[in-house]
Each structure stands twice: as C-alpha cells, then as structure tokens.
mmCIF file with all atom_site columns, C-alpha atoms in Angstrom:
data_model
loop_
_atom_site.group_PDB
_atom_site.id
_atom_site.type_symbol
_atom_site.label_atom_id
_atom_site.label_alt_id
_atom_site.label_comp_id
_atom_site.label_asym_id
_atom_site.label_entity_id
_atom_site.label_seq_id
_atom_site.pdbx_PDB_ins_code
_atom_site.Cartn_x
_atom_site.Cartn_y
_atom_site.Cartn_z
_atom_site.occupancy
_atom_site.B_iso_or_equiv
_atom_site.pdbx_formal_charge
_atom_site.auth_seq_id
_atom_site.auth_comp_id
_atom_site.auth_asym_id
_atom_site.auth_atom_id
_atom_site.pdbx_PDB_model_num
ATOM 1   C CA . TYR A 1 1   ? 19.078 71.039 112.669 1.00 93.00 ? 307 TYR A CA 1
ATOM 2   C CA . THR A 1 2   ? 22.632 69.766 113.052 1.00 94.00 ? 308 THR A CA 1
ATOM 3   C CA . ILE A 1 3   ? 24.116 68.050 116.076 1.00 96.00 ? 309 ILE A CA 1
ATOM 4   C CA . GLY A 1 4   ? 27.695 66.883 116.333 1.00 96.00 ? 310 GLY A CA 1
ATOM 5   C CA . ALA A 1 5   ? 30.734 66.176 118.429 1.00 97.00 ? 311 ALA A CA 1
ATOM 6   C CA . SER A 1 6   ? 34.474 66.371 118.035 1.00 97.00 ? 312 SER A CA 1
ATOM 7   C CA . TRP A 1 7   ? 37.547 65.041 119.813 1.00 97.00 ? 313 TRP A CA 1
ATOM 8   C CA . LEU A 1 8   ? 41.159 66.181 119.431 1.00 96.00 ? 314 LEU A CA 1
ATOM 9   C CA . GLY A 1 9   ? 44.216 64.655 121.072 1.00 97.00 ? 315 GLY A CA 1
ATOM 10  C CA . ILE A 1 10  ? 47.975 65.262 120.949 1.00 97.00 ? 316 ILE A CA 1
ATOM 11  C CA . TYR A 1 11  ? 50.331 62.661 122.451 1.00 97.00 ? 317 TYR A CA 1
ATOM 12  C CA . GLU A 1 12  ? 54.093 62.469 122.839 1.00 96.00 ? 318 GLU A CA 1
ATOM 13  C CA . ALA A 1 13  ? 55.447 59.489 120.879 1.00 96.00 ? 319 ALA A CA 1
ATOM 14  C CA . GLY A 1 14  ? 59.121 58.776 120.188 1.00 93.00 ? 320 GLY A CA 1
ATOM 15  C CA . PRO A 1 15  ? 60.912 61.797 118.733 1.00 93.00 ? 321 PRO A CA 1
ATOM 16  C CA . GLY A 1 16  ? 57.654 63.600 117.981 1.00 96.00 ? 322 GLY A CA 1
ATOM 17  C CA . ARG A 1 17  ? 53.938 63.876 118.654 1.00 97.00 ? 323 ARG A CA 1
ATOM 18  C CA . VAL A 1 18  ? 50.894 62.032 117.364 1.00 98.00 ? 324 VAL A CA 1
ATOM 19  C CA . ASP A 1 19  ? 47.801 64.131 116.794 1.00 97.00 ? 325 ASP A CA 1
ATOM 20  C CA . ALA A 1 20  ? 44.327 62.781 116.097 1.00 98.00 ? 326 ALA A CA 1
ATOM 21  C CA . LEU A 1 21  ? 40.953 64.289 115.272 1.00 97.00 ? 327 LEU A CA 1
ATOM 22  C CA . LEU A 1 22  ? 37.479 62.753 115.176 1.00 97.00 ? 328 LEU A CA 1
ATOM 23  C CA . TRP A 1 23  ? 34.477 64.828 114.110 1.00 96.00 ? 329 TRP A CA 1
ATOM 24  C CA . ALA A 1 24  ? 30.909 63.741 113.363 1.00 97.00 ? 330 ALA A CA 1
ATOM 25  C CA . ALA A 1 25  ? 27.650 65.530 112.637 1.00 96.00 ? 331 ALA A CA 1
ATOM 26  C CA . GLY A 1 26  ? 24.113 64.383 111.968 1.00 97.00 ? 332 GLY A CA 1
ATOM 27  C CA . GLN A 1 27  ? 21.283 66.423 110.465 1.00 97.00 ? 333 GLN A CA 1
ATOM 28  C CA . GLY A 1 28  ? 17.519 66.185 110.518 1.00 96.00 ? 334 GLY A CA 1
ATOM 29  C CA . GLY A 1 29  ? 14.518 68.324 109.760 1.00 95.00 ? 335 GLY A CA 1
ATOM 30  C CA . GLU A 1 30  ? 13.129 69.594 106.470 1.00 93.00 ? 336 GLU A CA 1
ATOM 31  C CA . PHE A 1 31  ? 14.945 70.596 103.264 1.00 88.00 ? 337 PHE A CA 1
ATOM 32  C CA . ALA A 1 32  ? 13.000 72.138 100.356 1.00 85.00 ? 338 ALA A CA 1
ATOM 33  C CA . GLY A 1 33  ? 9.816  70.340 101.421 1.00 89.00 ? 339 GLY A CA 1
ATOM 34  C CA . ASP A 1 34  ? 11.471 66.909 101.871 1.00 93.00 ? 340 ASP A CA 1
ATOM 35  C CA . ASP A 1 35  ? 12.379 65.163 105.106 1.00 95.00 ? 341 ASP A CA 1
ATOM 36  C CA . HIS A 1 36  ? 16.097 65.733 105.753 1.00 95.00 ? 342 HIS A CA 1
ATOM 37  C CA . ARG A 1 37  ? 18.431 63.082 107.201 1.00 96.00 ? 343 ARG A CA 1
ATOM 38  C CA . ALA A 1 38  ? 22.163 63.383 106.576 1.00 97.00 ? 344 ALA A CA 1
ATOM 39  C CA . ALA A 1 39  ? 25.542 62.893 108.216 1.00 97.00 ? 345 ALA A CA 1
ATOM 40  C CA . ALA A 1 40  ? 29.218 63.721 107.854 1.00 96.00 ? 346 ALA A CA 1
ATOM 41  C CA . GLY A 1 41  ? 32.437 62.662 109.551 1.00 96.00 ? 347 GLY A CA 1
ATOM 42  C CA . ILE A 1 42  ? 36.158 63.332 109.628 1.00 95.00 ? 348 ILE A CA 1
ATOM 43  C CA . VAL A 1 43  ? 39.004 61.133 110.875 1.00 97.00 ? 349 VAL A CA 1
ATOM 44  C CA . GLU A 1 44  ? 42.556 62.523 110.813 1.00 97.00 ? 350 GLU A CA 1
ATOM 45  C CA . VAL A 1 45  ? 45.868 61.403 112.282 1.00 98.00 ? 351 VAL A CA 1
ATOM 46  C CA . GLY A 1 46  ? 49.269 63.030 112.062 1.00 98.00 ? 352 GLY A CA 1
ATOM 47  C CA . TYR A 1 47  ? 52.838 62.779 113.279 1.00 98.00 ? 353 TYR A CA 1
ATOM 48  C CA . GLN A 1 48  ? 54.838 65.943 114.034 1.00 97.00 ? 354 GLN A CA 1
ATOM 49  C CA . MET A 1 49  ? 58.590 66.134 114.575 1.00 97.00 ? 355 MET A CA 1
ATOM 50  C CA . PRO A 1 50  ? 59.102 69.709 115.834 1.00 94.00 ? 356 PRO A CA 1
ATOM 51  C CA . LYS A 1 51  ? 62.746 69.171 116.874 1.00 93.00 ? 357 LYS A CA 1
ATOM 52  C CA . TRP A 1 52  ? 63.877 67.852 113.490 1.00 95.00 ? 358 TRP A CA 1
ATOM 53  C CA . PRO A 1 53  ? 65.179 70.144 110.719 1.00 96.00 ? 359 PRO A CA 1
ATOM 54  C CA . TRP A 1 54  ? 62.274 71.657 108.743 1.00 97.00 ? 360 TRP A CA 1
ATOM 55  C CA . LYS A 1 55  ? 59.876 70.343 111.447 1.00 97.00 ? 361 LYS A CA 1
ATOM 56  C CA . PRO A 1 56  ? 58.143 67.719 109.261 1.00 98.00 ? 362 PRO A CA 1
ATOM 57  C CA . TRP A 1 57  ? 54.493 66.954 109.925 1.00 97.00 ? 363 TRP A CA 1
ATOM 58  C CA . LEU A 1 58  ? 52.839 64.071 108.068 1.00 98.00 ? 364 LEU A CA 1
ATOM 59  C CA . ARG A 1 59  ? 49.054 63.859 108.160 1.00 97.00 ? 365 ARG A CA 1
ATOM 60  C CA . THR A 1 60  ? 46.428 61.600 106.659 1.00 98.00 ? 366 THR A CA 1
ATOM 61  C CA . GLY A 1 61  ? 42.713 61.168 107.005 1.00 97.00 ? 367 GLY A CA 1
ATOM 62  C CA . VAL A 1 62  ? 39.355 60.928 105.336 1.00 97.00 ? 368 VAL A CA 1
ATOM 63  C CA . ASN A 1 63  ? 36.438 63.369 105.103 1.00 95.00 ? 369 ASN A CA 1
ATOM 64  C CA . VAL A 1 64  ? 33.013 61.941 104.280 1.00 97.00 ? 370 VAL A CA 1
ATOM 65  C CA . ALA A 1 65  ? 29.573 63.464 103.807 1.00 96.00 ? 371 ALA A CA 1
ATOM 66  C CA . SER A 1 66  ? 26.376 61.707 102.858 1.00 97.00 ? 372 SER A CA 1
ATOM 67  C CA . GLY A 1 67  ? 24.713 62.024 99.491  1.00 95.00 ? 373 GLY A CA 1
ATOM 68  C CA . ASP A 1 68  ? 21.212 61.256 98.286  1.00 95.00 ? 374 ASP A CA 1
ATOM 69  C CA . GLY A 1 69  ? 20.971 57.947 96.425  1.00 91.00 ? 375 GLY A CA 1
ATOM 70  C CA . ASP A 1 70  ? 17.337 58.550 95.378  1.00 91.00 ? 376 ASP A CA 1
ATOM 71  C CA . PRO A 1 71  ? 16.631 62.281 94.931  1.00 84.00 ? 377 PRO A CA 1
ATOM 72  C CA . GLY A 1 72  ? 12.963 61.645 94.110  1.00 86.00 ? 378 GLY A CA 1
ATOM 73  C CA . ASP A 1 73  ? 11.905 59.616 97.185  1.00 92.00 ? 379 ASP A CA 1
ATOM 74  C CA . GLY A 1 74  ? 10.829 62.528 99.426  1.00 91.00 ? 380 GLY A CA 1
ATOM 75  C CA . THR A 1 75  ? 13.832 62.250 101.766 1.00 94.00 ? 381 THR A CA 1
ATOM 76  C CA . HIS A 1 76  ? 16.815 64.571 101.281 1.00 94.00 ? 382 HIS A CA 1
ATOM 77  C CA . GLU A 1 77  ? 19.994 62.786 102.412 1.00 96.00 ? 383 GLU A CA 1
ATOM 78  C CA . THR A 1 78  ? 22.760 65.108 101.163 1.00 94.00 ? 384 THR A CA 1
ATOM 79  C CA . PHE A 1 79  ? 24.685 66.659 104.036 1.00 95.00 ? 385 PHE A CA 1
ATOM 80  C CA . PHE A 1 80  ? 24.169 70.430 104.008 1.00 90.00 ? 386 PHE A CA 1
ATOM 81  C CA . ASN A 1 81  ? 27.422 72.228 104.844 1.00 84.00 ? 387 ASN A CA 1
ATOM 82  C CA . LEU A 1 82  ? 25.894 75.557 105.851 1.00 79.00 ? 388 LEU A CA 1
ATOM 83  C CA . LEU A 1 83  ? 28.874 77.971 105.939 1.00 72.00 ? 389 LEU A CA 1
ATOM 84  C CA . PRO A 1 84  ? 31.903 75.898 104.951 1.00 75.00 ? 390 PRO A CA 1
ATOM 85  C CA . THR A 1 85  ? 35.636 76.515 104.865 1.00 74.00 ? 391 THR A CA 1
ATOM 86  C CA . ASN A 1 86  ? 36.282 74.163 101.932 1.00 73.00 ? 392 ASN A CA 1
ATOM 87  C CA . HIS A 1 87  ? 39.454 75.850 100.694 1.00 71.00 ? 393 HIS A CA 1
ATOM 88  C CA . LEU A 1 88  ? 41.494 74.731 103.698 1.00 73.00 ? 394 LEU A CA 1
ATOM 89  C CA . TYR A 1 89  ? 40.229 71.173 103.899 1.00 79.00 ? 395 TYR A CA 1
ATOM 90  C CA . TYR A 1 90  ? 38.943 69.813 100.555 1.00 79.00 ? 396 TYR A CA 1
ATOM 91  C CA . GLY A 1 91  ? 41.522 71.130 98.105  1.00 82.00 ? 397 GLY A CA 1
ATOM 92  C CA . PHE A 1 92  ? 42.822 74.591 97.278  1.00 83.00 ? 398 PHE A CA 1
ATOM 93  C CA . ALA A 1 93  ? 41.198 74.476 93.813  1.00 83.00 ? 399 ALA A CA 1
ATOM 94  C CA . ASP A 1 94  ? 37.792 74.822 95.535  1.00 81.00 ? 400 ASP A CA 1
ATOM 95  C CA . GLN A 1 95  ? 36.030 72.282 93.333  1.00 85.00 ? 401 GLN A CA 1
ATOM 96  C CA . LEU A 1 96  ? 34.078 70.494 96.069  1.00 88.00 ? 402 LEU A CA 1
ATOM 97  C CA . ALA A 1 97  ? 32.013 71.129 99.162  1.00 89.00 ? 403 ALA A CA 1
ATOM 98  C CA . LEU A 1 98  ? 31.560 68.689 102.057 1.00 91.00 ? 404 LEU A CA 1
ATOM 99  C CA . GLN A 1 99  ? 28.431 67.251 100.437 1.00 93.00 ? 405 GLN A CA 1
ATOM 100 C CA . ASN A 1 100 ? 28.099 63.813 98.811  1.00 95.00 ? 406 ASN A CA 1
ATOM 101 C CA . LEU A 1 101 ? 31.819 63.297 99.238  1.00 95.00 ? 407 LEU A CA 1
ATOM 102 C CA . ILE A 1 102 ? 34.472 60.732 100.146 1.00 97.00 ? 408 ILE A CA 1
ATOM 103 C CA . ASN A 1 103 ? 37.892 62.412 100.419 1.00 96.00 ? 409 ASN A CA 1
ATOM 104 C CA . PRO A 1 104 ? 40.948 60.491 101.653 1.00 97.00 ? 410 PRO A CA 1
ATOM 105 C CA . PHE A 1 105 ? 44.043 62.715 101.730 1.00 97.00 ? 411 PHE A CA 1
ATOM 106 C CA . LEU A 1 106 ? 47.757 62.875 102.505 1.00 98.00 ? 412 LEU A CA 1
ATOM 107 C CA . GLN A 1 107 ? 49.513 66.047 103.673 1.00 97.00 ? 413 GLN A CA 1
ATOM 108 C CA . VAL A 1 108 ? 53.129 66.975 104.374 1.00 98.00 ? 414 VAL A CA 1
ATOM 109 C CA . LYS A 1 109 ? 53.911 70.256 106.149 1.00 97.00 ? 415 LYS A CA 1
ATOM 110 C CA . LEU A 1 110 ? 57.451 71.611 106.386 1.00 98.00 ? 416 LEU A CA 1
ATOM 111 C CA . ALA A 1 111 ? 58.919 74.704 108.041 1.00 97.00 ? 417 ALA A CA 1
ATOM 112 C CA . PRO A 1 112 ? 62.388 75.310 106.556 1.00 96.00 ? 418 PRO A CA 1
ATOM 113 C CA . HIS A 1 113 ? 62.491 78.782 108.162 1.00 95.00 ? 419 HIS A CA 1
ATOM 114 C CA . ALA A 1 114 ? 60.592 80.502 110.991 1.00 92.00 ? 420 ALA A CA 1
ATOM 115 C CA . LYS A 1 115 ? 58.892 82.746 108.391 1.00 95.00 ? 421 LYS A CA 1
ATOM 116 C CA . LEU A 1 116 ? 58.334 80.107 105.682 1.00 97.00 ? 422 LEU A CA 1
ATOM 117 C CA . GLY A 1 117 ? 55.894 77.200 105.687 1.00 97.00 ? 423 GLY A CA 1
ATOM 118 C CA . LEU A 1 118 ? 55.463 74.632 102.907 1.00 98.00 ? 424 LEU A CA 1
ATOM 119 C CA . ASN A 1 119 ? 52.315 72.554 102.587 1.00 96.00 ? 425 ASN A CA 1
ATOM 120 C CA . PHE A 1 120 ? 51.803 69.656 100.135 1.00 97.00 ? 426 PHE A CA 1
ATOM 121 C CA . PHE A 1 121 ? 48.479 67.815 99.708  1.00 96.00 ? 427 PHE A CA 1
ATOM 122 C CA . VAL A 1 122 ? 47.125 64.933 97.653  1.00 97.00 ? 428 VAL A CA 1
ATOM 123 C CA . HIS A 1 123 ? 43.323 64.552 97.736  1.00 96.00 ? 429 HIS A CA 1
ATOM 124 C CA . TRP A 1 124 ? 41.397 61.649 96.210  1.00 96.00 ? 430 TRP A CA 1
ATOM 125 C CA . PHE A 1 125 ? 37.767 62.581 95.528  1.00 95.00 ? 431 PHE A CA 1
ATOM 126 C CA . GLN A 1 126 ? 34.835 60.204 95.078  1.00 96.00 ? 432 GLN A CA 1
ATOM 127 C CA . LEU A 1 127 ? 31.119 60.872 95.335  1.00 96.00 ? 433 LEU A CA 1
ATOM 128 C CA . MET A 1 128 ? 29.265 58.977 98.051  1.00 95.00 ? 434 MET A CA 1
ATOM 129 C CA . GLN A 1 129 ? 26.197 58.569 95.782  1.00 95.00 ? 435 GLN A CA 1
ATOM 130 C CA . ARG A 1 130 ? 26.561 58.588 91.987  1.00 92.00 ? 436 ARG A CA 1
ATOM 131 C CA . ASP A 1 131 ? 22.870 59.489 91.529  1.00 91.00 ? 437 ASP A CA 1
ATOM 132 C CA . ASP A 1 132 ? 23.336 62.726 93.469  1.00 93.00 ? 438 ASP A CA 1
ATOM 133 C CA . ALA A 1 133 ? 25.457 65.683 92.260  1.00 91.00 ? 439 ALA A CA 1
ATOM 134 C CA . ARG A 1 134 ? 28.977 67.065 92.634  1.00 91.00 ? 440 ARG A CA 1
ATOM 135 C CA . TYR A 1 135 ? 28.591 70.094 94.887  1.00 89.00 ? 441 TYR A CA 1
ATOM 136 C CA . ALA A 1 136 ? 30.859 73.138 94.979  1.00 86.00 ? 442 ALA A CA 1
ATOM 137 C CA . GLY A 1 137 ? 30.592 76.554 96.587  1.00 80.00 ? 443 GLY A CA 1
ATOM 138 C CA . THR A 1 138 ? 31.000 78.372 99.851  1.00 73.00 ? 444 THR A CA 1
ATOM 139 C CA . GLY A 1 139 ? 27.418 78.578 101.078 1.00 71.00 ? 445 GLY A CA 1
ATOM 140 C CA . ALA A 1 140 ? 24.969 81.429 101.307 1.00 69.00 ? 446 ALA A CA 1
ATOM 141 C CA . PHE A 1 141 ? 26.654 84.833 101.163 1.00 69.00 ? 447 PHE A CA 1
ATOM 142 C CA . ASP A 1 142 ? 23.769 87.238 100.493 1.00 68.00 ? 448 ASP A CA 1
ATOM 143 C CA . ARG A 1 143 ? 19.971 87.253 100.304 1.00 69.00 ? 449 ARG A CA 1
ATOM 144 C CA . ASN A 1 144 ? 19.908 86.426 96.581  1.00 68.00 ? 450 ASN A CA 1
ATOM 145 C CA . SER A 1 145 ? 22.411 83.572 96.250  1.00 64.00 ? 451 SER A CA 1
ATOM 146 C CA . PHE A 1 146 ? 22.313 80.125 97.809  1.00 72.00 ? 452 PHE A CA 1
ATOM 147 C CA . GLY A 1 147 ? 26.065 79.871 97.227  1.00 75.00 ? 453 GLY A CA 1
ATOM 148 C CA . TYR A 1 148 ? 26.309 76.316 95.847  1.00 79.00 ? 454 TYR A CA 1
ATOM 149 C CA . THR A 1 149 ? 26.428 74.755 92.421  1.00 82.00 ? 455 THR A CA 1
ATOM 150 C CA . ALA A 1 150 ? 25.429 71.180 91.675  1.00 86.00 ? 456 ALA A CA 1
ATOM 151 C CA . GLN A 1 151 ? 26.896 69.371 88.660  1.00 87.00 ? 457 GLN A CA 1
ATOM 152 C CA . ASN A 1 152 ? 25.062 66.413 87.161  1.00 88.00 ? 458 ASN A CA 1
ATOM 153 C CA . THR A 1 153 ? 27.329 63.362 87.388  1.00 87.00 ? 459 THR A CA 1
ATOM 154 C CA . ALA A 1 154 ? 25.672 61.256 84.645  1.00 85.00 ? 460 ALA A CA 1
ATOM 155 C CA . GLY A 1 155 ? 25.937 58.273 86.998  1.00 88.00 ? 461 GLY A CA 1
ATOM 156 C CA . GLN A 1 156 ? 29.677 58.657 87.612  1.00 91.00 ? 462 GLN A CA 1
ATOM 157 C CA . SER A 1 157 ? 31.381 58.808 91.013  1.00 93.00 ? 463 SER A CA 1
ATOM 158 C CA . ASP A 1 158 ? 35.119 59.321 90.297  1.00 94.00 ? 464 ASP A CA 1
ATOM 159 C CA . VAL A 1 159 ? 35.835 63.048 90.692  1.00 93.00 ? 465 VAL A CA 1
ATOM 160 C CA . GLY A 1 160 ? 39.618 62.688 90.454  1.00 94.00 ? 466 GLY A CA 1
ATOM 161 C CA . VAL A 1 161 ? 42.843 63.492 92.274  1.00 96.00 ? 467 VAL A CA 1
ATOM 162 C CA . GLU A 1 162 ? 43.984 66.981 93.312  1.00 95.00 ? 468 GLU A CA 1
ATOM 163 C CA . TYR A 1 163 ? 47.599 67.985 93.969  1.00 97.00 ? 469 TYR A CA 1
ATOM 164 C CA . ASP A 1 164 ? 48.296 71.162 95.971  1.00 96.00 ? 470 ASP A CA 1
ATOM 165 C CA . ALA A 1 165 ? 51.549 72.925 96.842  1.00 97.00 ? 471 ALA A CA 1
ATOM 166 C CA . VAL A 1 166 ? 51.331 76.044 99.020  1.00 96.00 ? 472 VAL A CA 1
ATOM 167 C CA . ALA A 1 167 ? 54.057 78.305 100.419 1.00 97.00 ? 473 ALA A CA 1
ATOM 168 C CA . THR A 1 168 ? 53.219 80.664 103.288 1.00 96.00 ? 474 THR A CA 1
ATOM 169 C CA . VAL A 1 169 ? 55.570 83.574 103.962 1.00 97.00 ? 475 VAL A CA 1
ATOM 170 C CA . ALA A 1 170 ? 55.236 85.680 107.127 1.00 96.00 ? 476 ALA A CA 1
ATOM 171 C CA . LEU A 1 171 ? 56.109 89.173 105.880 1.00 94.00 ? 477 LEU A CA 1
ATOM 172 C CA . HIS A 1 172 ? 55.246 90.859 109.177 1.00 92.00 ? 478 HIS A CA 1
ATOM 173 C CA . ARG A 1 173 ? 53.456 89.801 112.355 1.00 91.00 ? 479 ARG A CA 1
ATOM 174 C CA . THR A 1 174 ? 50.217 91.140 110.788 1.00 94.00 ? 480 THR A CA 1
ATOM 175 C CA . THR A 1 175 ? 50.829 90.193 107.131 1.00 95.00 ? 481 THR A CA 1
ATOM 176 C CA . THR A 1 176 ? 51.167 86.787 105.509 1.00 95.00 ? 482 THR A CA 1
ATOM 177 C CA . LEU A 1 177 ? 51.643 86.028 101.814 1.00 96.00 ? 483 LEU A CA 1
ATOM 178 C CA . GLU A 1 178 ? 50.376 82.705 100.494 1.00 94.00 ? 484 GLU A CA 1
ATOM 179 C CA . LEU A 1 179 ? 51.410 81.360 97.087  1.00 95.00 ? 485 LEU A CA 1
ATOM 180 C CA . GLY A 1 180 ? 49.984 78.131 95.791  1.00 94.00 ? 486 GLY A CA 1
ATOM 181 C CA . PHE A 1 181 ? 49.540 75.788 92.868  1.00 95.00 ? 487 PHE A CA 1
ATOM 182 C CA . SER A 1 182 ? 46.697 73.294 92.419  1.00 93.00 ? 488 SER A CA 1
ATOM 183 C CA . TRP A 1 183 ? 46.215 70.728 89.707  1.00 94.00 ? 489 TRP A CA 1
ATOM 184 C CA . ILE A 1 184 ? 43.273 68.354 89.326  1.00 93.00 ? 490 ILE A CA 1
ATOM 185 C CA . ASP A 1 185 ? 43.531 65.137 87.379  1.00 93.00 ? 491 ASP A CA 1
ATOM 186 C CA . GLY A 1 186 ? 39.805 65.003 86.673  1.00 90.00 ? 492 GLY A CA 1
ATOM 187 C CA . GLY A 1 187 ? 37.950 61.720 86.852  1.00 91.00 ? 493 GLY A CA 1
ATOM 188 C CA . ASP A 1 188 ? 34.827 60.507 85.059  1.00 91.00 ? 494 ASP A CA 1
ATOM 189 C CA . VAL A 1 189 ? 32.611 63.197 86.646  1.00 89.00 ? 495 VAL A CA 1
ATOM 190 C CA . PHE A 1 190 ? 34.522 65.854 84.670  1.00 83.00 ? 496 PHE A CA 1
ATOM 191 C CA . ARG A 1 191 ? 34.818 63.959 81.385  1.00 78.00 ? 497 ARG A CA 1
ATOM 192 C CA . THR A 1 192 ? 33.084 65.472 78.351  1.00 58.00 ? 498 THR A CA 1
ATOM 193 C CA . ARG A 1 193 ? 30.219 63.312 77.164  1.00 58.00 ? 499 ARG A CA 1
ATOM 194 C CA . PRO A 1 194 ? 28.839 63.133 73.613  1.00 50.00 ? 500 PRO A CA 1
#
C-alpha cells in the first residue's frame, strides 16, 4: 500500500510569483515475499515573472526515493513507483525511475512567443543506496512485462548529470510539436568495468 500527501502554493512576490510544492509518500506491505517499507519525497520551489519579456520561470528542487541498502535481509526498502511519469520529471533521456534515487535539479522555462515554449533542465543523479540497483522503466504495461530494468551498480552511486533542452511549438489548439535534446555525462554507475 502507498499513502501520501502533497501541498502546492503560489504567492505573489515582487514582480512575479513564488511557487512551491511538497510531496511525500510512504509504502508498506509485502514485495516478492519480503516485508516492504519505503518512502519518497519531492521539494520544489520556483519563481515566475509572467509580465517580463519571454516570461522567465526559474525552478529548483530535489526528488528522492528510498533504496534498499541490504537486499538480502528480508525487508524490501526500494520505493516502488507503480505507474510513473518519469520522462517529465527525472530527465528526458528516460534513464531513471523514482526508485533508489537522489535527484537535485535546476530548470529554466521561457516563452518567447505565445506558441513557443523553451525548457532547459540540469539534473544531478545519485543513488540513495549503492548496494541496490539503478532502476529505469515506465512500470507495468501488459500482463507479461513488469516494465522496469535494474542495473547492477558494482557498489557505485554516481549516476551522472543530464542536460535537457526542449522546444514546444503549438501548431494548433489540438496539436503540439515537441523537439528535444538530452545528453548524459555518465558517472561511475555507467563506467565500463574490466
């Protein structure tokens, strides 16, 4: 089972608005025959200037999800992100799920035209527990696939830094075109080992 809470606030401040988000979830129950206890949380804060040219919006925050420091102890402690939307929140390259993760980020959004949005991200990725795995995937999508992969980390925790640049063009009120570029400067988790 999963239980959680969230809070969102937007406040006028100077020439713009401050926005803030807090989200937390805890899990318990059974996972593959082990006791399951896990948690995840998100803290984000931003500053929007909608009256300025290009309407700049600067955001920062951190996403965290527990990992399992001792996979053989009979207690599963990796947060299980059941049906995630990773692409929007943990990098457009889709290399990570919200499992065993520490992800501070910076984001700048610009709107140079009513039909054009620009979005720039920098994500720093670390694993919460180096003895767990690096998880990727989008969750269960049919009866035969669990929808996640788990990469052995060989005791490493530095996943790396991801840079994203995305342009969104509103072609019509029902059609949007999104063009993007992602680059990952892989850390020790991705390094080839002899």
